[in-house]
Coordinates of C-alpha atoms in Angstrom, one line a residue:
X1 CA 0.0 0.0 0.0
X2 CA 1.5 3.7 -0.9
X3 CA -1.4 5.9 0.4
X4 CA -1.2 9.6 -1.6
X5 CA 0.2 11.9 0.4
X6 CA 0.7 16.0 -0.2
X7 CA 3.1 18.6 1.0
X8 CA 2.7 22.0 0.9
X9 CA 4.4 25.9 1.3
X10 CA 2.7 28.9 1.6
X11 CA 5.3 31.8 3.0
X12 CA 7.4 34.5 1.9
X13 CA 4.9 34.9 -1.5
X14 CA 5.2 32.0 -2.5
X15 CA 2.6 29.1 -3.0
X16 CA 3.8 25.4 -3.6
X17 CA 2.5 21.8 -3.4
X18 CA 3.1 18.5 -4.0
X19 CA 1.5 15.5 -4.5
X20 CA 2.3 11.8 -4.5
X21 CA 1.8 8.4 -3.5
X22 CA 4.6 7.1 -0.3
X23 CA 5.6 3.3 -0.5
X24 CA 6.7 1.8 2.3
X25 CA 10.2 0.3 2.6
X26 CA 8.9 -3.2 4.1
X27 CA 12.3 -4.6 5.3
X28 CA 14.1 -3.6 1.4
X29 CA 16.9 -2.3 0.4
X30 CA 15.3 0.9 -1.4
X31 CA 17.7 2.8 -3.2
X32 CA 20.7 0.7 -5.7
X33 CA 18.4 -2.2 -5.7
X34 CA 14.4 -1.5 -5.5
X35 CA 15.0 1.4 -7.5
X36 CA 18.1 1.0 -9.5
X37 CA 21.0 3.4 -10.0
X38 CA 20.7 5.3 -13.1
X39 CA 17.0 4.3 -13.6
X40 CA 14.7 6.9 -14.0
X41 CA 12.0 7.0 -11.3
X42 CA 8.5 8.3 -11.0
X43 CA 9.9 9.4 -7.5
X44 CA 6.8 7.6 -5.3
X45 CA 4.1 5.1 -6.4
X46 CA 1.0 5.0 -8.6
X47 CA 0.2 8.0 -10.2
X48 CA 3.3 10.3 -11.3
X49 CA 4.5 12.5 -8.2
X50 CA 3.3 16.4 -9.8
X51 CA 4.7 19.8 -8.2
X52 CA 2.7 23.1 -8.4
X53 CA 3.6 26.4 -8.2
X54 CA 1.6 29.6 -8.5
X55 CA 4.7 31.6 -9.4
X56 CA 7.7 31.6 -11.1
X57 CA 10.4 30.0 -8.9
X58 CA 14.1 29.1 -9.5
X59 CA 15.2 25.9 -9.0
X60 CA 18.8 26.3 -7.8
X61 CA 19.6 28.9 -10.5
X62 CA 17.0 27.7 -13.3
X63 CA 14.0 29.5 -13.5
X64 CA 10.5 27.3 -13.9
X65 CA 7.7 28.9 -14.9
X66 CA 4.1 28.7 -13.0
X67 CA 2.2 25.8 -13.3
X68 CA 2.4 21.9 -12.6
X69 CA 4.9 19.8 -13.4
X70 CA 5.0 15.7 -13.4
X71 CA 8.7 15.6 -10.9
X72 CA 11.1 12.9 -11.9
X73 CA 14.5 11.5 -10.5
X74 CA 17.6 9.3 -11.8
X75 CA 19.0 8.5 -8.3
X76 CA 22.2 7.3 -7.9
X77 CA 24.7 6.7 -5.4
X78 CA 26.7 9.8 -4.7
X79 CA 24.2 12.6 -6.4
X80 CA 20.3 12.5 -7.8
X81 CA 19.3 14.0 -11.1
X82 CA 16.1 16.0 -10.4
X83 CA 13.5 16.5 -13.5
X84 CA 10.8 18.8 -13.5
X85 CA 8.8 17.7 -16.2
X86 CA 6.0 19.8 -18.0
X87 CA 4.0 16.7 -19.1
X88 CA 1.9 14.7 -16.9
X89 CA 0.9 11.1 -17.6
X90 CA -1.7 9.4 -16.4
X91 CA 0.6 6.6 -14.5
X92 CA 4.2 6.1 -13.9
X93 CA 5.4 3.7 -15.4
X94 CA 4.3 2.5 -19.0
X95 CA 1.7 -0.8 -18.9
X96 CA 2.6 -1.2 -22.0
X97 CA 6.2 -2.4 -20.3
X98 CA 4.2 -4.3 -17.7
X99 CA 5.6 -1.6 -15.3
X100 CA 9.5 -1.8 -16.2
X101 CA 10.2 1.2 -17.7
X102 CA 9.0 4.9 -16.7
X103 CA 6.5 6.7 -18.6
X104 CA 8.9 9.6 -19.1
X105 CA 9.6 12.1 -21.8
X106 CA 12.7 13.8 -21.2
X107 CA 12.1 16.1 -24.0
X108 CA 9.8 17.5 -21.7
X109 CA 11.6 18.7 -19.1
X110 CA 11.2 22.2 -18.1
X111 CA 14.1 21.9 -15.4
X112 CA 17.2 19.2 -15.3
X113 CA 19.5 19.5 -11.7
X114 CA 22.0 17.5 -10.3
X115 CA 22.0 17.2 -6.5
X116 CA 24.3 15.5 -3.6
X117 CA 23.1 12.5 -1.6
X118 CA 23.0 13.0 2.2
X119 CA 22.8 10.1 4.6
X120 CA 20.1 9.8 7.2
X121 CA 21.8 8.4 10.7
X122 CA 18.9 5.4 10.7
X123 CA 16.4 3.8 8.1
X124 CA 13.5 6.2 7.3
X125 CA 10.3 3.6 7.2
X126 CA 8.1 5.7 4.4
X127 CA 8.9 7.4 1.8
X128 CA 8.8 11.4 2.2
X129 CA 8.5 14.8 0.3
X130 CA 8.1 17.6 2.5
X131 CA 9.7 21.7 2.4
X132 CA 12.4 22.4 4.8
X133 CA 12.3 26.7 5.6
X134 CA 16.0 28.0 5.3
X135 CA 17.9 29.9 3.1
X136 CA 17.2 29.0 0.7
X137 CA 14.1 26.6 0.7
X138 CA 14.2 23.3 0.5
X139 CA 12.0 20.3 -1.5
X140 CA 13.0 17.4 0.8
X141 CA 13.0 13.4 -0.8
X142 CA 13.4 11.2 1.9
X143 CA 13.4 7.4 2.6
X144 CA 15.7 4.5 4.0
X145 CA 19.1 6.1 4.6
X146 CA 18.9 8.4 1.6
X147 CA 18.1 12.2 2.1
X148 CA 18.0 14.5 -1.1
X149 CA 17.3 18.6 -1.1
X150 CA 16.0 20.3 -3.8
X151 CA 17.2 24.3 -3.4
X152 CA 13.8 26.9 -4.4
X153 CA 15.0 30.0 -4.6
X154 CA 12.3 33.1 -5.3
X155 CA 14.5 35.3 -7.1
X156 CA 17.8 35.0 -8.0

């Protein structure tokens, strides 16, 4: 079961959600062997995990626009490749793969970053998106040991 789950941010002029579907990690290793290295990933279960915004944002230093976006990842051991993508399909992985391959169009992305891995000190049971308030903000991916944070920045 991966009930749907949402997160959501509304400070400082800005007005953010997310929604998606959190697995559980039953007893797995998550990342390297549930979800491969180097794999795409729908980033959650089910449906594709989407991120909205009512304002122009910049993600690290590239700007994305207002609207939703379907948010993909390529994790991998020492840094994640985070894709915000402008289309949004109706599940997350393609059937017509029975499930093995993502239902991704990278032409579509409207933002491509590279982040670092951080380490959690013990196994995280679900997995988690959430916004962490610093300087800058902070789109959080959590679960087992493995802690990712995506940098929003307002204005550059």
């Amino acid at each position: 079961h991966s009930p749907q789950k949402s997160a959501s941010y509304t400070q400082d002029g800005l007005d953010l959600s997310v929604e998606y579907s959190s697995p559980f990690k039953k007893g797995r290793v998550i990342f390297g062997e549930l979800e491969p290295y180097g794999v795409v990933w729908r980033t959650g279960a089910n449906e594709p995990t989407t991120f909205r915004t009512t304002t122009e944002i910049n993600i690290v230093d590239k700007p994305l626009p207002a609207g939703t976006y379907s948010l993909w990842t390529r994790p991998g051991k020492e840094q994640w490749t985070v894709m915000f993508n402008s289309e949004i399909p109706d599940w997350g992985v393609s059937l017509s793969m029975e499930g093995a391959k993502a239902a991704y169009d990278p032409a579509q992305d409207a933002v491509k970053i590279t982040v670092p891995v951080r380490t959690l000190p013990k196994p995280q049971e679900r997995f988690l998106i959430d916004f962490e308030q610093g300087d800058p903000l902070y789109l959080t991916l959590s679960w087992d040991r493995t802690l990712i944070k995506i940098p929003i920045n307002p204005e550059l």
